[in-house]
PDB file of C-alpha atoms in Angstrom:
ATOM      1  CA  MET Z   1     -94.688  33.024  88.859  1.00  0.00           C
ATOM      2  CA  LYS Z   2     -94.043  35.179  85.452  1.00  0.00           C
ATOM      3  CA  LEU Z   3     -91.839  32.861  83.144  1.00  0.00           C
ATOM      4  CA  SER Z   4     -89.643  35.734  80.813  1.00  0.00           C
ATOM      5  CA  ILE Z   5     -89.440  33.496  77.414  1.00  0.00           C
ATOM      6  CA  ASN Z   6     -88.267  36.565  75.104  1.00  0.00           C
ATOM      7  CA  LYS Z   7     -84.941  36.748  78.955  1.00  0.00           C
ATOM      8  CA  SER Z   8     -83.288  33.422  78.017  1.00  0.00           C
ATOM      9  CA  ARG Z   9     -84.779  32.717  73.580  1.00  0.00           C
ATOM     10  CA  SER Z  10     -80.571  32.666  73.171  1.00  0.00           C
ATOM     11  CA  LEU Z  11     -80.612  29.669  75.245  1.00  0.00           C
ATOM     12  CA  TRP Z  12     -84.079  28.075  73.914  1.00  0.00           C
ATOM     13  CA  TRP Z  13     -82.265  28.386  70.497  1.00  0.00           C
ATOM     14  CA  ILE Z  14     -79.327  27.017  71.022  1.00  0.00           C
ATOM     15  CA  LEU Z  15     -81.036  24.425  73.180  1.00  0.00           C
ATOM     16  CA  SER Z  16     -83.264  23.029  70.288  1.00  0.00           C
ATOM     17  CA  SER Z  17     -80.206  23.498  67.483  1.00  0.00           C
ATOM     18  CA  VAL Z  18     -78.151  21.619  68.946  1.00  0.00           C
ATOM     19  CA  ILE Z  19     -80.718  19.139  69.531  1.00  0.00           C
ATOM     20  CA  THR Z  20     -81.770  19.083  65.950  1.00  0.00           C
ATOM     21  CA  LEU Z  21     -77.900  18.990  64.998  1.00  0.00           C
ATOM     22  CA  VAL Z  22     -77.269  16.123  66.401  1.00  0.00           C
ATOM     23  CA  GLY Z  23     -80.862  14.476  65.089  1.00  0.00           C
ATOM     24  CA  LEU Z  24     -79.244  14.560  61.493  1.00  0.00           C
ATOM     25  CA  ILE Z  25     -75.489  14.100  61.978  1.00  0.00           C
ATOM     26  CA  SER Z  26     -77.530  10.749  63.080  1.00  0.00           C
ATOM     27  CA  MET Z  27     -79.414  10.941  59.822  1.00  0.00           C
ATOM     28  CA  LEU Z  28     -76.598  11.705  58.027  1.00  0.00           C
ATOM     29  CA  ILE Z  29     -74.399   8.849  59.087  1.00  0.00           C
ATOM     30  CA  SER Z  30     -77.764   5.945  58.482  1.00  0.00           C
ATOM     31  CA  TRP Z  31     -77.525   7.584  54.524  1.00  0.00           C
ATOM     32  CA  GLN Z  32     -73.814   5.776  54.446  1.00  0.00           C
ATOM     33  CA  ASN Z  33     -74.219   2.928  56.643  1.00  0.00           C
ATOM     34  CA  PRO Z  34     -74.109  -0.108  53.465  1.00  0.00           C
ATOM     35  CA  ASP Z  35     -77.433  -1.639  55.814  1.00  0.00           C
ATOM     36  CA  ILE Z  36     -79.567   0.944  56.277  1.00  0.00           C
ATOM     37  CA  ARG Z  37     -79.142   3.421  53.006  1.00  0.00           C
ATOM     38  CA  ALA Z  38     -81.490   6.476  54.150  1.00  0.00           C
ATOM     39  CA  PRO Z  39     -82.306   8.664  57.105  1.00  0.00           C
ATOM     40  CA  LEU Z  40     -83.836   6.366  59.225  1.00  0.00           C
ATOM     41  CA  ARG Z  41     -83.597   2.596  59.273  1.00  0.00           C
ATOM     42  CA  PRO Z  42     -87.009   2.018  56.749  1.00  0.00           C
ATOM     43  CA  SER Z  43     -89.425  -1.175  57.544  1.00  0.00           C
ATOM     44  CA  LEU Z  44     -90.478  -3.141  54.579  1.00  0.00           C
ATOM     45  CA  ASP Z  45     -93.794  -0.946  54.396  1.00  0.00           C
ATOM     46  CA  PHE Z  46     -91.990   1.190  52.720  1.00  0.00           C
ATOM     47  CA  ILE Z  47     -88.557  -0.576  50.644  1.00  0.00           C
ATOM     48  CA  GLY Z  48     -89.811  -3.951  50.130  1.00  0.00           C
ATOM     49  CA  GLY Z  49     -88.814  -7.839  50.450  1.00  0.00           C
ATOM     50  CA  THR Z  50     -88.338 -10.329  53.315  1.00  0.00           C
ATOM     51  CA  ARG Z  51     -88.219  -9.705  57.382  1.00  0.00           C
ATOM     52  CA  LEU Z  52     -87.697 -13.413  58.968  1.00  0.00           C
ATOM     53  CA  GLN Z  53     -87.418 -13.938  62.589  1.00  0.00           C
ATOM     54  CA  PHE Z  54     -86.238 -17.025  64.067  1.00  0.00           C
ATOM     55  CA  GLU Z  55     -86.285 -17.108  67.494  1.00  0.00           C
ATOM     56  CA  ARG Z  56     -84.924 -20.564  69.370  1.00  0.00           C
ATOM     57  CA  ASP Z  57     -86.136 -23.055  71.045  1.00  0.00           C
ATOM     58  CA  CYS Z  58     -84.651 -23.139  74.229  1.00  0.00           C
ATOM     59  CA  THR Z  59     -87.419 -26.362  75.954  1.00  0.00           C
ATOM     60  CA  LYS Z  60     -85.263 -28.287  73.574  1.00  0.00           C
ATOM     61  CA  PRO Z  61     -82.510 -29.359  76.145  1.00  0.00           C
ATOM     62  CA  GLY Z  62     -79.001 -27.300  75.065  1.00  0.00           C
ATOM     63  CA  ASN Z  63     -80.442 -25.968  72.075  1.00  0.00           C
ATOM     64  CA  CYS Z  64     -79.492 -22.126  73.634  1.00  0.00           C
ATOM     65  CA  ASP Z  65     -76.264 -22.864  75.955  1.00  0.00           C
ATOM     66  CA  GLN Z  66     -74.403 -20.748  73.538  1.00  0.00           C
ATOM     67  CA  PRO Z  67     -74.802 -17.440  72.959  1.00  0.00           C
ATOM     68  CA  ILE Z  68     -75.841 -16.566  68.951  1.00  0.00           C
ATOM     69  CA  ASP Z  69     -73.513 -15.683  66.608  1.00  0.00           C
ATOM     70  CA  ILE Z  70     -74.178 -12.943  64.142  1.00  0.00           C
ATOM     71  CA  ASN Z  71     -71.579 -13.943  62.099  1.00  0.00           C
ATOM     72  CA  VAL Z  72     -72.200 -17.185  61.489  1.00  0.00           C
ATOM     73  CA  VAL Z  73     -75.218 -16.774  60.949  1.00  0.00           C
ATOM     74  CA  ARG Z  74     -73.601 -13.860  58.500  1.00  0.00           C
ATOM     75  CA  GLU Z  75     -72.384 -16.353  56.728  1.00  0.00           C
ATOM     76  CA  VAL Z  76     -75.039 -18.605  56.832  1.00  0.00           C
ATOM     77  CA  ALA Z  77     -76.873 -15.692  54.576  1.00  0.00           C
ATOM     78  CA  LYS Z  78     -73.947 -15.662  52.752  1.00  0.00           C
ATOM     79  CA  ALA Z  79     -73.671 -19.089  51.606  1.00  0.00           C
ATOM     80  CA  GLN Z  80     -77.822 -18.738  50.644  1.00  0.00           C
ATOM     81  CA  GLY Z  81     -76.756 -15.663  48.656  1.00  0.00           C
ATOM     82  CA  LEU Z  82     -78.610 -13.409  50.939  1.00  0.00           C
ATOM     83  CA  GLY Z  83     -74.788 -11.184  51.405  1.00  0.00           C
ATOM     84  CA  ASP Z  84     -76.658  -7.870  50.705  1.00  0.00           C
ATOM     85  CA  SER Z  85     -78.897  -8.710  53.917  1.00  0.00           C
ATOM     86  CA  SER Z  86     -79.162  -6.592  57.179  1.00  0.00           C
ATOM     87  CA  ILE Z  87     -79.497  -8.907  60.550  1.00  0.00           C
ATOM     88  CA  GLN Z  88     -79.903  -8.487  63.351  1.00  0.00           C
ATOM     89  CA  ILE Z  89     -80.211 -10.870  66.944  1.00  0.00           C
ATOM     90  CA  VAL Z  90     -82.872  -9.684  68.845  1.00  0.00           C
ATOM     91  CA  THR Z  91     -83.965 -10.077  73.003  1.00  0.00           C
ATOM     92  CA  ASP Z  92     -86.753 -12.131  74.125  1.00  0.00           C
ATOM     93  CA  ARG Z  93     -88.815 -10.032  76.039  1.00  0.00           C
ATOM     94  CA  GLU Z  94     -89.731 -12.422  78.106  1.00  0.00           C
ATOM     95  CA  THR Z  95     -86.415 -13.609  79.912  1.00  0.00           C
ATOM     96  CA  GLY Z  96     -83.986 -11.138  77.758  1.00  0.00           C
ATOM     97  CA  ALA Z  97     -81.910 -13.767  76.692  1.00  0.00           C
ATOM     98  CA  GLU Z  98     -80.717 -12.909  73.074  1.00  0.00           C
ATOM     99  CA  ASN Z  99     -82.117 -16.758  71.476  1.00  0.00           C
ATOM    100  CA  GLY Z 100     -83.379 -15.216  68.312  1.00  0.00           C
ATOM    101  CA  ILE Z 101     -82.173 -13.038  64.735  1.00  0.00           C
ATOM    102  CA  SER Z 102     -84.251 -11.076  62.458  1.00  0.00           C
ATOM    103  CA  ILE Z 103     -83.188 -11.680  58.710  1.00  0.00           C
ATOM    104  CA  ARG Z 104     -84.342  -8.442  56.391  1.00  0.00           C
ATOM    105  CA  THR Z 105     -83.764  -9.850  52.929  1.00  0.00           C
ATOM    106  CA  LYS Z 106     -85.374  -9.107  49.263  1.00  0.00           C
ATOM    107  CA  THR Z 107     -87.451 -10.760  48.184  1.00  0.00           C
ATOM    108  CA  LEU Z 108     -87.545 -14.920  49.078  1.00  0.00           C
ATOM    109  CA  GLU Z 109     -89.827 -17.825  47.969  1.00  0.00           C
ATOM    110  CA  ARG Z 110     -90.746 -20.048  50.046  1.00  0.00           C
ATOM    111  CA  GLU Z 111     -88.694 -22.284  49.071  1.00  0.00           C
ATOM    112  CA  GLU Z 112     -86.223 -20.192  50.002  1.00  0.00           C
ATOM    113  CA  ARG Z 113     -86.898 -19.639  53.489  1.00  0.00           C
ATOM    114  CA  THR Z 114     -87.016 -22.906  54.203  1.00  0.00           C
ATOM    115  CA  ASN Z 115     -83.323 -23.642  52.791  1.00  0.00           C
ATOM    116  CA  LEU Z 116     -81.949 -20.317  54.987  1.00  0.00           C
ATOM    117  CA  GLN Z 117     -84.184 -21.182  58.115  1.00  0.00           C
ATOM    118  CA  ASN Z 118     -82.320 -25.024  57.505  1.00  0.00           C
ATOM    119  CA  ALA Z 119     -79.518 -23.604  56.912  1.00  0.00           C
ATOM    120  CA  LEU Z 120     -79.431 -21.462  59.995  1.00  0.00           C
ATOM    121  CA  SER Z 121     -80.624 -24.582  62.163  1.00  0.00           C
ATOM    122  CA  GLU Z 122     -78.277 -26.784  61.687  1.00  0.00           C
ATOM    123  CA  LYS Z 123     -75.102 -23.988  63.096  1.00  0.00           C
ATOM    124  CA  ILE Z 124     -76.924 -22.164  65.857  1.00  0.00           C
ATOM    125  CA  GLY Z 125     -79.733 -24.407  67.350  1.00  0.00           C
ATOM    126  CA  SER Z 126     -83.605 -25.144  66.164  1.00  0.00           C
ATOM    127  CA  PHE Z 127     -85.770 -22.779  66.001  1.00  0.00           C
ATOM    128  CA  ASP Z 128     -89.777 -23.134  67.858  1.00  0.00           C
ATOM    129  CA  GLU Z 129     -92.079 -23.074  65.188  1.00  0.00           C
ATOM    130  CA  GLN Z 130     -94.501 -21.113  67.158  1.00  0.00           C
ATOM    131  CA  LYS Z 131     -92.337 -17.424  67.288  1.00  0.00           C
ATOM    132  CA  ASN Z 132     -90.762 -18.425  63.881  1.00  0.00           C
ATOM    133  CA  GLN Z 133     -92.632 -14.818  61.839  1.00  0.00           C
ATOM    134  CA  PHE Z 134     -92.284 -13.200  57.768  1.00  0.00           C
ATOM    135  CA  ASP Z 135     -93.298 -10.738  56.395  1.00  0.00           C
ATOM    136  CA  THR Z 136     -93.236  -9.226  53.225  1.00  0.00           C
ATOM    137  CA  VAL Z 137     -94.296  -6.427  51.339  1.00  0.00           C
ATOM    138  CA  GLY Z 138     -93.723  -5.684  47.283  1.00  0.00           C
ATOM    139  CA  PRO Z 139     -90.963  -2.964  46.576  1.00  0.00           C
ATOM    140  CA  THR Z 140     -93.685  -0.882  44.167  1.00  0.00           C
ATOM    141  CA  LEU Z 141     -96.456  -1.065  47.442  1.00  0.00           C
ATOM    142  CA  GLY Z 142     -93.512   0.017  49.015  1.00  0.00           C
ATOM    143  CA  ARG Z 143     -93.429   3.185  46.918  1.00  0.00           C
ATOM    144  CA  GLU Z 144     -95.446   4.247  47.438  1.00  0.00           C
ATOM    145  CA  LEU Z 145     -96.921   3.833  50.523  1.00  0.00           C
ATOM    146  CA  PHE Z 146     -93.512   6.497  51.225  1.00  0.00           C
ATOM    147  CA  THR Z 147     -94.544   8.924  48.526  1.00  0.00           C
ATOM    148  CA  SER Z 148     -98.224   8.875  49.284  1.00  0.00           C
ATOM    149  CA  GLY Z 149     -97.429   9.603  53.507  1.00  0.00           C
ATOM    150  CA  MET Z 150     -94.227  13.141  51.662  1.00  0.00           C
ATOM    151  CA  ILE Z 151     -98.173  14.196  49.562  1.00  0.00           C
ATOM    152  CA  ALA Z 152     -99.822  14.043  53.268  1.00  0.00           C
ATOM    153  CA  LEU Z 153     -97.437  15.953  54.817  1.00  0.00           C
ATOM    154  CA  ILE Z 154     -95.991  18.510  52.053  1.00  0.00           C
ATOM    155  CA  VAL Z 155    -100.370  19.267  51.644  1.00  0.00           C
ATOM    156  CA  SER Z 156    -100.588  19.493  55.813  1.00  0.00           C
ATOM    157  CA  PHE Z 157     -98.028  22.069  56.021  1.00  0.00           C
ATOM    158  CA  ALA Z 158     -98.750  23.811  52.872  1.00  0.00           C
ATOM    159  CA  GLY Z 159    -102.906  23.675  54.554  1.00  0.00           C
ATOM    160  CA  ILE Z 160    -101.557  25.427  57.580  1.00  0.00           C
ATOM    161  CA  VAL Z 161     -99.064  28.087  56.016  1.00  0.00           C
ATOM    162  CA  ILE Z 162    -102.222  29.579  53.954  1.00  0.00           C
ATOM    163  CA  TYR Z 163    -104.992  28.977  57.404  1.00  0.00           C
ATOM    164  CA  LEU Z 164    -102.572  31.094  59.402  1.00  0.00           C
ATOM    165  CA  ASN Z 165    -101.778  33.485  56.302  1.00  0.00           C
ATOM    166  CA  PHE Z 166    -105.468  33.752  56.357  1.00  0.00           C
ATOM    167  CA  ARG Z 167    -105.912  34.460  59.731  1.00  0.00           C
ATOM    168  CA  PHE Z 168    -103.291  35.902  61.038  1.00  0.00           C
ATOM    169  CA  GLN Z 169    -100.301  37.580  59.587  1.00  0.00           C
ATOM    170  CA  LEU Z 170     -97.570  35.745  57.652  1.00  0.00           C
ATOM    171  CA  ASP Z 171     -95.176  36.123  59.186  1.00  0.00           C
ATOM    172  CA  TYR Z 172     -96.668  34.158  62.356  1.00  0.00           C
ATOM    173  CA  ALA Z 173     -97.149  31.862  59.684  1.00  0.00           C
ATOM    174  CA  VAL Z 174     -93.657  31.916  58.965  1.00  0.00           C
ATOM    175  CA  PHE Z 175     -92.353  30.926  62.311  1.00  0.00           C
ATOM    176  CA  ALA Z 176     -95.073  28.510  63.482  1.00  0.00           C
ATOM    177  CA  ILE Z 177     -94.008  26.855  60.557  1.00  0.00           C
ATOM    178  CA  ILE Z 178     -90.245  26.858  61.508  1.00  0.00           C
ATOM    179  CA  ALA Z 179     -91.550  25.176  64.169  1.00  0.00           C
ATOM    180  CA  LEU Z 180     -93.326  22.811  63.050  1.00  0.00           C
ATOM    181  CA  PHE Z 181     -90.107  22.001  60.881  1.00  0.00           C
ATOM    182  CA  HIS Z 182     -88.202  21.725  64.776  1.00  0.00           C
ATOM    183  CA  ASP Z 183     -91.163  19.008  65.418  1.00  0.00           C
ATOM    184  CA  VAL Z 184     -91.081  16.634  63.046  1.00  0.00           C
ATOM    185  CA  LEU Z 185     -86.634  16.805  62.903  1.00  0.00           C
ATOM    186  CA  ILE Z 186     -86.225  16.128  66.081  1.00  0.00           C
ATOM    187  CA  THR Z 187     -88.990  13.894  65.816  1.00  0.00           C
ATOM    188  CA  ALA Z 188     -87.266  11.817  63.259  1.00  0.00           C
ATOM    189  CA  GLY Z 189     -83.197  12.784  64.135  1.00  0.00           C
ATOM    190  CA  ILE Z 190     -83.990  10.168  67.797  1.00  0.00           C
ATOM    191  CA  PHE Z 191     -85.784   7.525  65.331  1.00  0.00           C
ATOM    192  CA  SER Z 192     -82.848   8.066  63.173  1.00  0.00           C
ATOM    193  CA  ILE Z 193     -80.495   7.490  66.496  1.00  0.00           C
ATOM    194  CA  PHE Z 194     -82.401   4.251  67.688  1.00  0.00           C
ATOM    195  CA  GLY Z 195     -82.310   3.095  64.132  1.00  0.00           C
ATOM    196  CA  LEU Z 196     -78.696   3.313  64.658  1.00  0.00           C
ATOM    197  CA  VAL Z 197     -78.123   1.935  68.332  1.00  0.00           C
ATOM    198  CA  PHE Z 198     -81.397  -0.150  68.755  1.00  0.00           C
ATOM    199  CA  GLY Z 199     -82.604  -1.031  65.074  1.00  0.00           C
ATOM    200  CA  THR Z 200     -85.236   0.383  65.210  1.00  0.00           C
ATOM    201  CA  GLU Z 201     -87.403   1.153  62.399  1.00  0.00           C
ATOM    202  CA  VAL Z 202     -89.818   3.156  60.926  1.00  0.00           C
ATOM    203  CA  ASP Z 203     -92.935   2.081  58.965  1.00  0.00           C
ATOM    204  CA  SER Z 204     -96.655   3.283  57.507  1.00  0.00           C
ATOM    205  CA  LEU Z 205     -97.761   4.590  60.996  1.00  0.00           C
ATOM    206  CA  PHE Z 206     -94.453   6.796  61.606  1.00  0.00           C
ATOM    207  CA  ILE Z 207     -95.673   8.630  58.817  1.00  0.00           C
ATOM    208  CA  VAL Z 208     -99.806   9.122  60.726  1.00  0.00           C
ATOM    209  CA  ALA Z 209     -97.427  10.623  64.033  1.00  0.00           C
ATOM    210  CA  LEU Z 210     -95.886  13.294  62.059  1.00  0.00           C
ATOM    211  CA  LEU Z 211     -99.168  14.315  60.507  1.00  0.00           C
ATOM    212  CA  THR Z 212    -100.873  14.182  64.098  1.00  0.00           C
ATOM    213  CA  ILE Z 213     -97.561  15.527  65.368  1.00  0.00           C
ATOM    214  CA  THR Z 214     -98.084  18.629  63.030  1.00  0.00           C
ATOM    215  CA  GLY Z 215    -101.471  19.624  63.939  1.00  0.00           C
ATOM    216  CA  PHE Z 216    -100.928  19.551  68.144  1.00  0.00           C
ATOM    217  CA  SER Z 217     -98.198  21.739  67.524  1.00  0.00           C
ATOM    218  CA  VAL Z 218    -100.441  24.495  65.445  1.00  0.00           C
ATOM    219  CA  ASN Z 219    -103.233  24.130  68.278  1.00  0.00           C
ATOM    220  CA  ASP Z 220    -100.727  25.000  70.666  1.00  0.00           C
ATOM    221  CA  THR Z 221     -99.146  27.577  68.406  1.00  0.00           C
ATOM    222  CA  VAL Z 222    -102.611  29.120  67.262  1.00  0.00           C
ATOM    223  CA  VAL Z 223    -103.989  29.274  70.992  1.00  0.00           C
ATOM    224  CA  ILE Z 224    -100.581  31.034  72.019  1.00  0.00           C
ATOM    225  CA  TYR Z 225    -100.942  34.301  68.436  1.00  0.00           C
ATOM    226  CA  ASP Z 226    -104.429  34.483  69.863  1.00  0.00           C
ATOM    227  CA  ARG Z 227    -103.368  35.433  73.213  1.00  0.00           C
ATOM    228  CA  ILE Z 228    -101.057  38.046  70.669  1.00  0.00           C
ATOM    229  CA  ARG Z 229    -103.048  39.158  69.000  1.00  0.00           C
ATOM    230  CA  GLU Z 230    -106.033  40.241  71.421  1.00  0.00           C
ATOM    231  CA  THR Z 231    -103.361  42.235  73.344  1.00  0.00           C
ATOM    232  CA  LEU Z 232    -102.119  44.122  70.355  1.00  0.00           C
ATOM    233  CA  LYS Z 233    -105.527  45.164  69.507  1.00  0.00           C
ATOM    234  CA  LEU Z 234    -105.763  46.320  73.147  1.00  0.00           C
ATOM    235  CA  GLU Z 235    -102.201  48.086  73.663  1.00  0.00           C
ATOM    236  CA  PRO Z 236    -101.140  48.237  70.725  1.00  0.00           C
ATOM    237  CA  ASN Z 237     -97.623  51.041  72.089  1.00  0.00           C
ATOM    238  CA  ARG Z 238     -97.427  47.873  74.698  1.00  0.00           C
ATOM    239  CA  PRO Z 239     -93.519  46.714  73.534  1.00  0.00           C
ATOM    240  CA  ILE Z 240     -94.141  43.192  71.703  1.00  0.00           C
ATOM    241  CA  ALA Z 241     -91.739  41.091  73.571  1.00  0.00           C
ATOM    242  CA  ASP Z 242     -94.089  41.884  76.756  1.00  0.00           C
ATOM    243  CA  ILE Z 243     -97.154  41.028  74.831  1.00  0.00           C
ATOM    244  CA  VAL Z 244     -94.724  37.774  74.150  1.00  0.00           C
ATOM    245  CA  ASP Z 245     -94.208  36.827  77.683  1.00  0.00           C
ATOM    246  CA  ASP Z 246     -97.787  37.635  78.771  1.00  0.00           C
ATOM    247  CA  ALA Z 247    -100.069  35.678  75.592  1.00  0.00           C
ATOM    248  CA  VAL Z 248     -97.483  32.837  76.932  1.00  0.00           C
ATOM    249  CA  ASN Z 249     -97.689  32.895  80.355  1.00  0.00           C
ATOM    250  CA  GLN Z 250    -101.746  33.259  79.982  1.00  0.00           C
ATOM    251  CA  THR Z 251    -102.324  30.072  78.091  1.00  0.00           C
ATOM    252  CA  LEU Z 252     -99.275  28.176  79.823  1.00  0.00           C
ATOM    253  CA  GLY Z 253    -101.728  25.856  81.919  1.00  0.00           C
ATOM    254  CA  ARG Z 254    -103.612  25.389  79.749  1.00  0.00           C
ATOM    255  CA  SER Z 255     -99.927  23.997  76.813  1.00  0.00           C
ATOM    256  CA  ILE Z 256     -99.130  21.425  79.936  1.00  0.00           C
ATOM    257  CA  ASN Z 257    -102.344  20.566  81.108  1.00  0.00           C
ATOM    258  CA  THR Z 258    -102.498  19.956  77.427  1.00  0.00           C
ATOM    259  CA  THR Z 259     -99.717  18.165  77.119  1.00  0.00           C
ATOM    260  CA  LEU Z 260     -99.722  15.587  80.375  1.00  0.00           C
ATOM    261  CA  THR Z 261    -103.358  14.132  79.582  1.00  0.00           C
ATOM    262  CA  THR Z 262    -102.125  13.622  76.161  1.00  0.00           C
ATOM    263  CA  MET Z 263     -99.640  11.892  76.902  1.00  0.00           C
ATOM    264  CA  LEU Z 264    -101.247   8.925  79.460  1.00  0.00           C
ATOM    265  CA  PRO Z 265    -103.173   7.741  76.545  1.00  0.00           C
ATOM    266  CA  LEU Z 266     -99.563   7.332  74.591  1.00  0.00           C
ATOM    267  CA  PHE Z 267     -97.806   6.267  77.620  1.00  0.00           C
ATOM    268  CA  ALA Z 268    -100.117   3.378  78.553  1.00  0.00           C
ATOM    269  CA  ILE Z 269    -100.291   2.493  74.314  1.00  0.00           C
ATOM    270  CA  TYR Z 270     -96.209   2.193  74.652  1.00  0.00           C
ATOM    271  CA  LEU Z 271     -96.507   0.003  77.825  1.00  0.00           C
ATOM    272  CA  PHE Z 272     -99.110  -1.938  77.278  1.00  0.00           C
ATOM    273  CA  GLY Z 273    -100.063  -2.057  73.592  1.00  0.00           C
ATOM    274  CA  GLY Z 274     -99.756  -4.273  70.601  1.00  0.00           C
ATOM    275  CA  GLU Z 275     -95.720  -4.480  69.578  1.00  0.00           C
ATOM    276  CA  THR Z 276     -97.046  -2.337  66.055  1.00  0.00           C
ATOM    277  CA  LEU Z 277     -97.903   0.077  68.099  1.00  0.00           C
ATOM    278  CA  LYS Z 278     -94.880   0.837  70.735  1.00  0.00           C
ATOM    279  CA  ASN Z 279     -93.059   2.917  67.888  1.00  0.00           C
ATOM    280  CA  PHE Z 280     -96.010   5.041  66.693  1.00  0.00           C
ATOM    281  CA  ALA Z 281     -97.241   5.679  70.379  1.00  0.00           C
ATOM    282  CA  LEU Z 282     -93.290   6.664  70.779  1.00  0.00           C
ATOM    283  CA  ALA Z 283     -92.733   9.211  67.602  1.00  0.00           C
ATOM    284  CA  LEU Z 284     -96.515  10.983  68.886  1.00  0.00           C
ATOM    285  CA  ILE Z 285     -94.559  11.320  72.781  1.00  0.00           C
ATOM    286  CA  PHE Z 286     -91.392  13.228  71.591  1.00  0.00           C
ATOM    287  CA  GLY Z 287     -93.065  15.020  69.187  1.00  0.00           C
ATOM    288  CA  PHE Z 288     -96.085  16.227  70.951  1.00  0.00           C
ATOM    289  CA  LEU Z 289     -93.204  16.616  73.801  1.00  0.00           C
ATOM    290  CA  ALA Z 290     -91.457  18.764  71.348  1.00  0.00           C
ATOM    291  CA  GLY Z 291     -94.243  20.973  69.835  1.00  0.00           C
ATOM    292  CA  ALA Z 292     -95.220  22.222  73.369  1.00  0.00           C
ATOM    293  CA  TYR Z 293     -91.982  22.928  73.327  1.00  0.00           C
ATOM    294  CA  SER Z 294     -91.872  24.779  69.973  1.00  0.00           C
ATOM    295  CA  SER Z 295     -95.123  26.637  70.158  1.00  0.00           C
ATOM    296  CA  ILE Z 296     -93.794  28.448  74.013  1.00  0.00           C
ATOM    297  CA  PHE Z 297     -89.808  28.616  73.548  1.00  0.00           C
ATOM    298  CA  ILE Z 298     -89.366  29.254  69.519  1.00  0.00           C
ATOM    299  CA  ALA Z 299     -92.773  30.207  67.097  1.00  0.00           C
ATOM    300  CA  SER Z 300     -93.289  32.700  70.158  1.00  0.00           C
ATOM    301  CA  THR Z 301     -89.639  33.962  70.704  1.00  0.00           C
ATOM    302  CA  LEU Z 302     -88.610  34.413  66.657  1.00  0.00           C
ATOM    303  CA  LEU Z 303     -92.152  36.387  65.976  1.00  0.00           C
ATOM    304  CA  THR Z 304     -91.004  38.373  68.825  1.00  0.00           C
ATOM    305  CA  LEU Z 305     -87.042  39.025  67.947  1.00  0.00           C
ATOM    306  CA  TRP Z 306     -88.633  39.430  63.552  1.00  0.00           C
ATOM    307  CA  ARG Z 307     -91.545  42.454  64.923  1.00  0.00           C
ATOM    308  CA  GLU Z 308     -88.609  44.251  67.405  1.00  0.00           C
ATOM    309  CA  ARG Z 309     -86.348  44.199  64.143  1.00  0.00           C
ATOM    310  CA  THR Z 310     -89.051  45.621  62.064  1.00  0.00           C
ATOM    311  CA  SER Z 311     -91.133  47.270  64.954  1.00  0.00           C
ATOM    312  CA  SER Z 312     -94.342  45.950  62.967  1.00  0.00           C
ATOM    313  CA  SER Z 313     -96.692  45.169  66.222  1.00  0.00           C
ATOM    314  CA  THR Z 314     -98.955  46.813  64.621  1.00  0.00           C
ATOM    315  CA  VAL Z 315    -102.782  46.129  65.519  1.00  0.00           C
ATOM    316  CA  LEU Z 316    -104.298  43.131  62.943  1.00  0.00           C
ATOM    317  CA  PRO Z 317    -107.730  43.168  61.468  1.00  0.00           C
ATOM    318  CA  ASN Z 318    -110.845  42.942  63.880  1.00  0.00           C
ATOM    319  CA  THR Z 319    -112.229  39.092  63.686  1.00  0.00           C
ATOM    320  CA  GLU Z 320    -114.390  37.957  66.022  1.00  0.00           C
ATOM    321  CA  VAL Z 321    -111.577  35.487  68.176  1.00  0.00           C
ATOM    322  CA  ALA Z 322    -112.950  32.497  70.398  1.00  0.00           C
ATOM    323  CA  ASP Z 323    -111.622  32.717  74.035  1.00  0.00           C
ATOM    324  CA  THR Z 324    -109.372  29.115  74.154  1.00  0.00           C
ATOM    325  CA  GLN Z 325    -109.264  29.591  77.718  1.00  0.00           C
TER     326      GLN Z 325
END
């Protein structure tokens, strides 16, 4: 069965626009949230400070009989001079019970952490010392990580534009970059929603995931563009919509197989990997799916529309192109 993507291109654009718009709205809400103050909920990697996670010791009789009241935790934190801290109830992955708390606050010294822990123990029960976690990151390091990550993304986008402009033409490069922005915005939007609903934080690995997504997405797009260019050289007078549809159909099997085989190890990492790798794998899963979608339904159809409007379906300079099938 032949897939005619250009006949329903308005549907693909509307679908992408809706998903992207929902993500942007979530980022705006997140930015206005006093507990987050950023488009995505940042981890200590970016903002610096101390994160404390306490879990009650349920082996002690009566210690876990009552659920943790987050208002009580806030009152204790306020009494310790930490009223602006971000506080969340943490669910035990083994039992499903809400017997832990996570507190993200300003940088605390050892004595301040001890005082806070003791004050909380008096109100909500004693904690299991083996499961308590403390992380501290300086604000300078956090800013450097964020700045370095943003520079890496900008440089990668610029490099992709230069390469595609040299390898193909400027309009190819422009629509490939639009597709890349689509993939990054969808991934960021989903994590913004997760940050609001589930308290999911993004760390430096999230920037690494975005860089990986751009590489995967542009690879799929280049494969389709190669087919379009080869067909244009052979049949320059053929309608561009037919050429693009054929190029997509010829590379569709490759795109699906590449995406599915990439998903398998990512799902394995998400299900069985360490806690620090879960969000990284999840970002790649959403980003790779968005990348496969944008290469087929966004970059290709936008190129078709542009060539139809400008009537510039001309033969490109003859260059050697390796078979990508």
